[in-house]
């Protein structure tokens, strides 16, 4: 894959990741009205799980971290899929309504779940690769 082909593949993977993020968020909002930030939180936890699996593939030698495939998956898809900034804005909107306890609870919960998901992804990936 040449330079332009790689750049287009990277952009397409980012677009697919963003569409997946959007689909999960829209579906979440249809199912859960009380916690609208939950879809983006779920996306970020899933991204950590997938990232852990990707690191396991690198650690096992099945994938090189300097390969184009890794860049397309990590930077492209996962970069378009996960969104720390949207999650922070969601938390900020909760604080603007004066619900600081809920905001801190959401932050701690999502960060903890993200760390656990990354560890689980690493373990699952180590089993698979």
Coordinates of N, CA, C and O in Angstrom, one line a residue:
X1 N 0.9 -1.2 0.0 CA 0.0 0.0 0.0 C 0.9 1.2 0.0 O 1.7 1.4 0.9
X2 N 0.7 2.1 -1.0 CA 1.5 3.3 -1.1 C 1.1 4.3 -0.1 O 0.2 4.2 0.7
X3 N 1.8 5.5 -0.1 CA 1.6 6.5 0.8 C 0.2 7.1 0.8 O -0.4 7.2 1.9
X4 N -0.3 7.3 -0.4 CA -1.7 7.9 -0.5 C -2.7 6.8 0.0 O -3.7 7.1 0.7
X5 N -2.5 5.6 -0.5 CA -3.4 4.5 -0.1 C -3.4 4.3 1.4 O -4.5 4.1 2.0
X6 N -2.3 4.4 2.1 CA -2.2 4.3 3.5 C -2.9 5.4 4.2 O -3.7 5.2 5.1
X7 N -2.7 6.6 3.7 CA -3.4 7.8 4.3 C -4.9 7.7 4.2 O -5.7 7.9 5.1
X8 N -5.4 7.2 3.0 CA -6.8 7.0 2.8 C -7.4 5.9 3.6 O -8.5 6.0 4.2
X9 N -6.6 4.8 3.8 CA -7.0 3.7 4.7 C -7.1 4.2 6.1 O -8.1 3.8 6.9
X10 N -6.2 5.0 6.6 CA -6.2 5.5 7.9 C -7.4 6.4 8.1 O -8.1 6.3 9.2
X11 N -7.7 7.2 7.2 CA -8.9 8.1 7.3 C -10.2 7.3 7.2 O -11.1 7.6 8.0
X12 N -10.2 6.3 6.4 CA -11.4 5.5 6.3 C -11.6 4.7 7.6 O -12.8 4.6 8.1
X13 N -10.6 4.2 8.2 CA -10.7 3.5 9.5 C -11.2 4.4 10.6 O -12.0 4.1 11.4
X14 N -10.7 5.7 10.6 CA -11.1 6.7 11.5 C -12.6 7.0 11.3 O -13.4 7.1 12.3
X15 N -13.0 7.1 10.1 CA -14.4 7.3 9.8 C -15.3 6.1 10.2 O -16.4 6.4 10.8
X16 N -14.9 4.9 10.0 CA -15.6 3.7 10.5 C -15.7 3.8 12.0 O -16.8 3.5 12.6
X17 N -14.6 4.1 12.7 CA -14.6 4.2 14.1 C -15.6 5.2 14.6 O -16.4 5.0 15.6
X18 N -15.6 6.4 14.0 CA -16.5 7.5 14.3 C -18.0 7.1 14.1 O -18.9 7.4 14.9
X19 N -18.3 6.4 13.0 CA -19.6 5.9 12.8 C -20.1 4.9 13.8 O -21.2 4.9 14.2
X20 N -19.1 4.0 14.2 CA -19.5 3.0 15.3 C -19.8 3.7 16.6 O -20.7 3.4 17.3
X21 N -19.0 4.7 16.9 CA -19.2 5.5 18.1 C -20.5 6.2 18.1 O -21.3 6.1 19.0
X22 N -20.9 6.8 17.0 CA -22.2 7.5 16.8 C -23.3 6.5 16.9 O -24.3 6.7 17.6
X23 N -23.2 5.3 16.3 CA -24.2 4.3 16.4 C -24.5 3.8 17.8 O -25.6 3.7 18.2
X24 N -23.4 3.6 18.5 CA -23.6 3.2 19.9 C -24.2 4.3 20.8 O -25.1 4.0 21.6
X25 N -23.8 5.5 20.5 CA -24.3 6.6 21.3 C -25.8 6.8 21.0 O -26.6 7.0 21.9
X26 N -26.2 6.8 19.7 CA -27.6 7.0 19.4 C -28.4 5.8 19.9 O -29.5 6.1 20.5
X27 N -28.0 4.6 19.8 CA -28.7 3.5 20.4 C -28.9 3.6 21.9 O -29.9 3.4 22.4
X28 N -27.8 4.0 22.6 CA -27.8 4.2 24.0 C -28.9 5.3 24.4 O -29.7 5.1 25.3
X29 N -28.9 6.4 23.6 CA -29.9 7.4 24.0 C -31.3 7.0 23.8 O -32.2 7.5 24.4
X30 N -31.5 6.1 22.8 CA -32.9 5.5 22.6 C -33.3 4.6 23.8 O -34.5 4.6 24.1
X31 N -32.3 3.9 24.3 CA -32.7 2.9 25.4 C -32.6 3.5 26.8 O -33.3 3.1 27.7
X32 N -31.7 4.5 27.0 CA -31.5 5.0 28.4 C -31.6 6.5 28.4 O -30.6 7.2 27.9
X33 N -32.6 7.0 28.9 CA -32.9 8.5 28.9 C -32.3 9.2 30.1 O -31.9 10.3 30.1
X34 N -32.1 8.4 31.2 CA -31.7 9.1 32.5 C -30.2 9.3 32.5 O -29.7 10.2 33.2
X35 N -29.4 8.6 31.8 CA -27.9 8.7 31.8 C -27.4 8.9 30.3 O -26.8 8.0 29.8
X36 N -27.6 10.1 29.8 CA -27.3 10.3 28.4 C -25.8 10.2 28.0 O -25.5 9.9 26.9
X37 N -24.9 10.4 29.0 CA -23.5 10.3 28.7 C -23.0 8.9 28.7 O -21.9 8.6 28.4
X38 N -23.9 7.9 29.0 CA -23.5 6.5 29.1 C -23.0 5.9 27.8 O -22.2 5.0 27.8
X39 N -23.6 6.4 26.7 CA -23.1 5.8 25.4 C -21.7 6.1 25.1 O -20.9 5.2 24.7
X40 N -21.3 7.3 25.4 CA -19.9 7.7 25.1 C -19.0 7.1 26.2 O -17.9 6.6 25.8
X41 N -19.5 6.9 27.4 CA -18.7 6.2 28.4 C -18.5 4.8 28.0 O -17.4 4.2 28.1
X42 N -19.5 4.1 27.5 CA -19.4 2.7 27.0 C -18.4 2.6 25.9 O -17.6 1.7 25.8
X43 N -18.5 3.6 25.0 CA -17.6 3.6 23.8 C -16.1 3.6 24.3 O -15.3 2.9 23.8
X44 N -15.8 4.5 25.3 CA -14.5 4.6 25.8 C -14.0 3.4 26.5 O -12.8 3.0 26.4
X45 N -14.9 2.7 27.2 CA -14.5 1.5 27.9 C -14.2 0.4 26.9 O -13.3 -0.3 26.9
X46 N -15.1 0.3 25.8 CA -14.9 -0.7 24.8 C -13.6 -0.4 24.0 O -12.9 -1.3 23.7
X47 N -13.3 0.9 23.8 CA -12.0 1.2 23.1 C -10.8 0.7 23.9 O -9.8 0.3 23.4
X48 N -10.9 0.8 25.3 CA -9.8 0.4 26.1 C -9.7 -1.2 26.0 O -8.6 -1.7 26.0
X49 N -10.8 -1.9 26.0 CA -10.8 -3.3 25.8 C -10.1 -3.7 24.5 O -9.2 -4.5 24.5
X50 N -10.5 -3.0 23.4 CA -9.9 -3.3 22.1 C -8.5 -2.9 22.1 O -7.6 -3.6 21.4
X51 N -8.1 -1.8 22.7 CA -6.7 -1.3 22.8 C -5.9 -2.4 23.5 O -4.7 -2.6 23.1
X52 N -6.4 -2.9 24.6 CA -5.7 -4.0 25.3 C -5.4 -5.2 24.4 O -4.3 -5.8 24.4
X53 N -6.4 -5.5 23.7 CA -6.3 -6.7 22.8 C -5.2 -6.4 21.7 O -4.4 -7.3 21.3
X54 N -5.2 -5.1 21.2 CA -4.2 -4.7 20.2 C -2.8 -4.8 20.8 O -1.9 -5.3 20.1
X55 N -2.6 -4.3 22.0 CA -1.3 -4.4 22.6 C -0.9 -5.9 22.8 O 0.3 -6.2 22.6
X56 N -1.8 -6.7 23.1 CA -1.5 -8.2 23.3 C -1.0 -8.7 22.0 O -0.1 -9.5 21.9
X57 N -1.6 -8.3 20.9 CA -1.2 -8.8 19.5 C 0.2 -8.3 19.2 O 1.0 -9.0 18.7
X58 N 0.5 -7.1 19.7 CA 1.9 -6.6 19.5 C 2.9 -7.4 20.4 O 4.0 -7.8 19.9
X59 N 2.5 -7.5 21.7 CA 3.4 -8.2 22.6 C 3.7 -9.7 22.2 O 4.8 -10.2 22.3
X60 N 2.7 -10.3 21.6 CA 2.9 -11.7 21.2 C 3.7 -11.8 19.9 O 4.1 -12.9 19.5
X61 N 3.9 -10.7 19.2 CA 4.6 -10.7 18.0 C 3.8 -10.9 16.7 O 4.3 -10.9 15.6
X62 N 2.5 -11.1 16.9 CA 1.6 -11.2 15.8 C 1.4 -9.9 15.0 O 0.9 -9.9 13.9
X63 N 1.7 -8.8 15.6 CA 1.5 -7.5 15.0 C 2.6 -6.6 15.5 O 3.0 -6.6 16.6
X64 N 3.2 -5.9 14.5 CA 4.3 -5.0 14.9 C 3.7 -3.6 15.1 O 2.8 -3.1 14.4
X65 N 4.2 -2.9 16.2 CA 3.7 -1.6 16.6 C 4.1 -0.5 15.5 O 3.4 0.5 15.5
X66 N 5.0 -0.8 14.7 CA 5.4 0.2 13.7 C 4.8 -0.2 12.3 O 5.2 0.4 11.3
X67 N 3.9 -1.1 12.3 CA 3.3 -1.5 11.0 C 2.1 -0.6 10.6 O 1.5 0.1 11.5
X68 N 1.8 -0.7 9.4 CA 0.7 0.1 8.9 C -0.7 -0.4 9.4 O -1.6 0.4 9.7
X69 N -0.7 -1.7 9.6 CA -2.0 -2.3 10.1 C -2.2 -1.8 11.5 O -3.4 -1.5 11.9
X70 N -1.2 -1.8 12.3 CA -1.3 -1.3 13.7 C -1.8 0.2 13.7 O -2.7 0.6 14.4
X71 N -1.2 1.0 12.8 CA -1.6 2.4 12.7 C -3.0 2.6 12.3 O -3.8 3.4 12.8
X72 N -3.4 1.7 11.3 CA -4.8 1.8 10.9 C -5.8 1.4 12.0 O -6.8 2.1 12.2
X73 N -5.5 0.4 12.7 CA -6.3 -0.1 13.8 C -6.3 0.9 15.0 O -7.3 1.2 15.6
X74 N -5.1 1.2 15.5 CA -4.9 2.0 16.7 C -5.2 3.5 16.5 O -6.1 4.1 17.1
X75 N -4.6 4.1 15.5 CA -4.8 5.5 15.3 C -6.0 5.8 14.5 O -6.8 6.7 14.8
X76 N -6.3 5.0 13.5 CA -7.5 5.2 12.6 C -8.7 4.8 13.4 O -9.5 5.6 13.8
X77 N -9.0 3.5 13.5 CA -10.3 3.0 14.0 C -10.4 3.4 15.5 O -11.4 4.1 15.8
X78 N -9.5 3.1 16.4 CA -9.7 3.4 17.8 C -9.6 4.9 18.0 O -10.3 5.4 18.9
X79 N -8.8 5.6 17.2 CA -8.8 7.1 17.3 C -10.2 7.7 17.0 O -10.6 8.7 17.6
X80 N -10.8 7.2 15.9 CA -12.1 7.7 15.6 C -13.2 7.2 16.5 O -14.2 7.8 16.7
X81 N -13.0 6.0 17.1 CA -14.0 5.4 17.9 C -14.1 6.0 19.3 O -15.2 6.4 19.8
X82 N -13.0 6.1 20.0 CA -13.0 6.6 21.3 C -12.9 8.2 21.3 O -12.5 8.8 20.4
X83 N -13.4 8.7 22.4 CA -13.5 10.2 22.4 C -13.4 10.7 23.9 O -14.4 10.8 24.5
X84 N -12.3 11.0 24.3 CA -12.1 11.5 25.7 C -12.7 12.9 25.8 O -13.4 13.3 26.8
X85 N -12.6 13.7 24.7 CA -13.1 15.1 24.8 C -14.6 15.1 24.9 O -15.1 15.9 25.7
X86 N -15.3 14.3 24.2 CA -16.8 14.3 24.3 C -17.2 13.8 25.7 O -18.1 14.4 26.3
X87 N -16.5 12.8 26.2 CA -16.8 12.4 27.6 C -16.6 13.5 28.6 O -17.4 13.7 29.5
X88 N -15.5 14.2 28.5 CA -15.2 15.4 29.4 C -16.3 16.4 29.2 O -16.8 17.0 30.2
X89 N -16.7 16.7 28.0 CA -17.8 17.7 27.8 C -19.1 17.2 28.4 O -19.9 18.0 29.0
X90 N -19.4 15.9 28.3 CA -20.6 15.3 29.0 C -20.5 15.5 30.5 O -21.5 15.9 31.1
X91 N -19.3 15.3 31.1 CA -19.2 15.4 32.5 C -19.3 16.9 32.9 O -19.9 17.3 33.9
X92 N -18.7 17.8 32.1 CA -18.8 19.2 32.3 C -20.3 19.7 32.3 O -20.7 20.5 33.2
X93 N -21.1 19.1 31.4 CA -22.5 19.5 31.4 C -23.2 19.1 32.7 O -24.1 19.8 33.1
X94 N -22.8 18.0 33.3 CA -23.4 17.5 34.5 C -23.0 18.5 35.6 O -23.8 18.9 36.5
X95 N -21.8 19.0 35.6 CA -21.3 19.9 36.7 C -22.0 21.3 36.5 O -22.3 22.0 37.5
X96 N -22.3 21.7 35.3 CA -23.0 22.9 35.1 C -24.4 22.9 35.7 O -24.9 24.0 36.0
X97 N -25.0 21.7 35.8 CA -26.3 21.6 36.4 C -26.2 21.5 37.9 O -27.2 21.2 38.6
X98 N -24.9 21.6 38.4 CA -24.7 21.6 39.9 C -24.6 20.2 40.5 O -24.5 20.0 41.7
X99 N -24.5 19.1 39.7 CA -24.5 17.8 40.2 C -23.0 17.3 40.2 O -22.6 16.4 39.4
X100 N -22.2 17.8 41.1 CA -20.8 17.5 41.2 C -20.6 16.0 41.7 O -19.7 15.4 41.2
X101 N -21.4 15.5 42.5 CA -21.3 14.2 43.0 C -21.4 13.2 41.9 O -20.7 12.2 41.7
X102 N -22.4 13.4 41.1 CA -22.7 12.5 39.9 C -21.5 12.6 38.9 O -21.1 11.6 38.3
X103 N -21.0 13.8 38.7 CA -19.9 14.0 37.8 C -18.6 13.3 38.3 O -18.0 12.6 37.5
X104 N -18.3 13.4 39.5 CA -17.1 12.7 40.1 C -17.4 11.2 40.1 O -16.4 10.5 39.8
X105 N -18.6 10.8 40.4 CA -18.9 9.4 40.3 C -18.7 8.8 38.9 O -18.1 7.7 38.8
X106 N -19.2 9.5 37.9 CA -19.1 9.1 36.6 C -17.6 9.0 36.1 O -17.2 8.1 35.5
X107 N -16.8 10.0 36.5 CA -15.4 10.1 36.1 C -14.7 8.9 36.7 O -14.0 8.1 36.0
X108 N -14.9 8.6 38.0 CA -14.2 7.5 38.7 C -14.7 6.2 38.2 O -13.9 5.3 38.0
X109 N -16.0 6.1 37.9 CA -16.5 4.8 37.4 C -15.9 4.5 36.0 O -15.4 3.4 35.7
X110 N -16.0 5.5 35.1 CA -15.5 5.2 33.7 C -14.0 5.0 33.7 O -13.5 4.1 33.0
X111 N -13.2 5.8 34.5 CA -11.8 5.6 34.5 C -11.4 4.2 35.1 O -10.6 3.5 34.5
X112 N -12.1 3.8 36.1 CA -11.9 2.5 36.7 C -12.3 1.4 35.7 O -11.5 0.4 35.5
X113 N -13.5 1.5 35.1 CA -13.9 0.5 34.1 C -13.0 0.5 32.9 O -12.7 -0.6 32.3
X114 N -12.5 1.6 32.5 CA -11.6 1.7 31.3 C -10.3 0.9 31.7 O -9.7 0.2 30.8
X115 N -9.7 1.1 32.8 CA -8.5 0.4 33.2 C -8.8 -1.1 33.3 O -8.0 -1.9 32.8
X116 N -9.9 -1.5 33.9 CA -10.2 -2.9 34.0 C -10.4 -3.5 32.6 O -10.0 -4.6 32.3
X117 N -11.0 -2.7 31.7 CA -11.3 -3.2 30.3 C -10.0 -3.3 29.6 O -9.8 -4.3 28.8
X118 N -9.0 -2.4 29.8 CA -7.7 -2.6 29.1 C -7.0 -3.8 29.6 O -6.4 -4.6 28.8
X119 N -7.0 -4.1 30.9 CA -6.4 -5.3 31.5 C -7.1 -6.5 30.9 O -6.5 -7.5 30.6
X120 N -8.5 -6.5 30.9 CA -9.2 -7.6 30.4 C -8.9 -7.8 28.9 O -8.8 -9.0 28.4
X121 N -8.8 -6.7 28.1 CA -8.4 -6.9 26.7 C -7.0 -7.4 26.5 O -6.8 -8.3 25.6
X122 N -6.1 -7.0 27.4 CA -4.8 -7.6 27.3 C -4.8 -9.1 27.6 O -4.2 -9.9 26.9
X123 N -5.6 -9.5 28.6 CA -5.7 -10.9 29.0 C -6.4 -11.7 27.9 O -5.9 -12.8 27.5
X124 N -7.5 -11.1 27.3 CA -8.2 -11.8 26.3 C -7.3 -11.9 25.0 O -7.2 -13.0 24.4
X125 N -6.6 -10.8 24.7 CA -5.7 -10.8 23.6 C -4.6 -11.8 23.7 O -4.2 -12.5 22.8
X126 N -4.0 -11.9 24.9 CA -3.0 -12.8 25.2 C -3.4 -14.3 25.0 O -2.7 -15.1 24.5
X127 N -4.7 -14.5 25.3 CA -5.3 -15.9 25.1 C -5.5 -16.1 23.6 O -5.2 -17.2 23.1
X128 N -5.9 -15.1 22.9 CA -6.2 -15.3 21.5 C -5.0 -15.3 20.6 O -5.0 -15.9 19.5
X129 N -4.0 -14.5 20.9 CA -2.8 -14.3 20.0 C -1.6 -15.1 20.5 O -1.2 -15.2 21.6

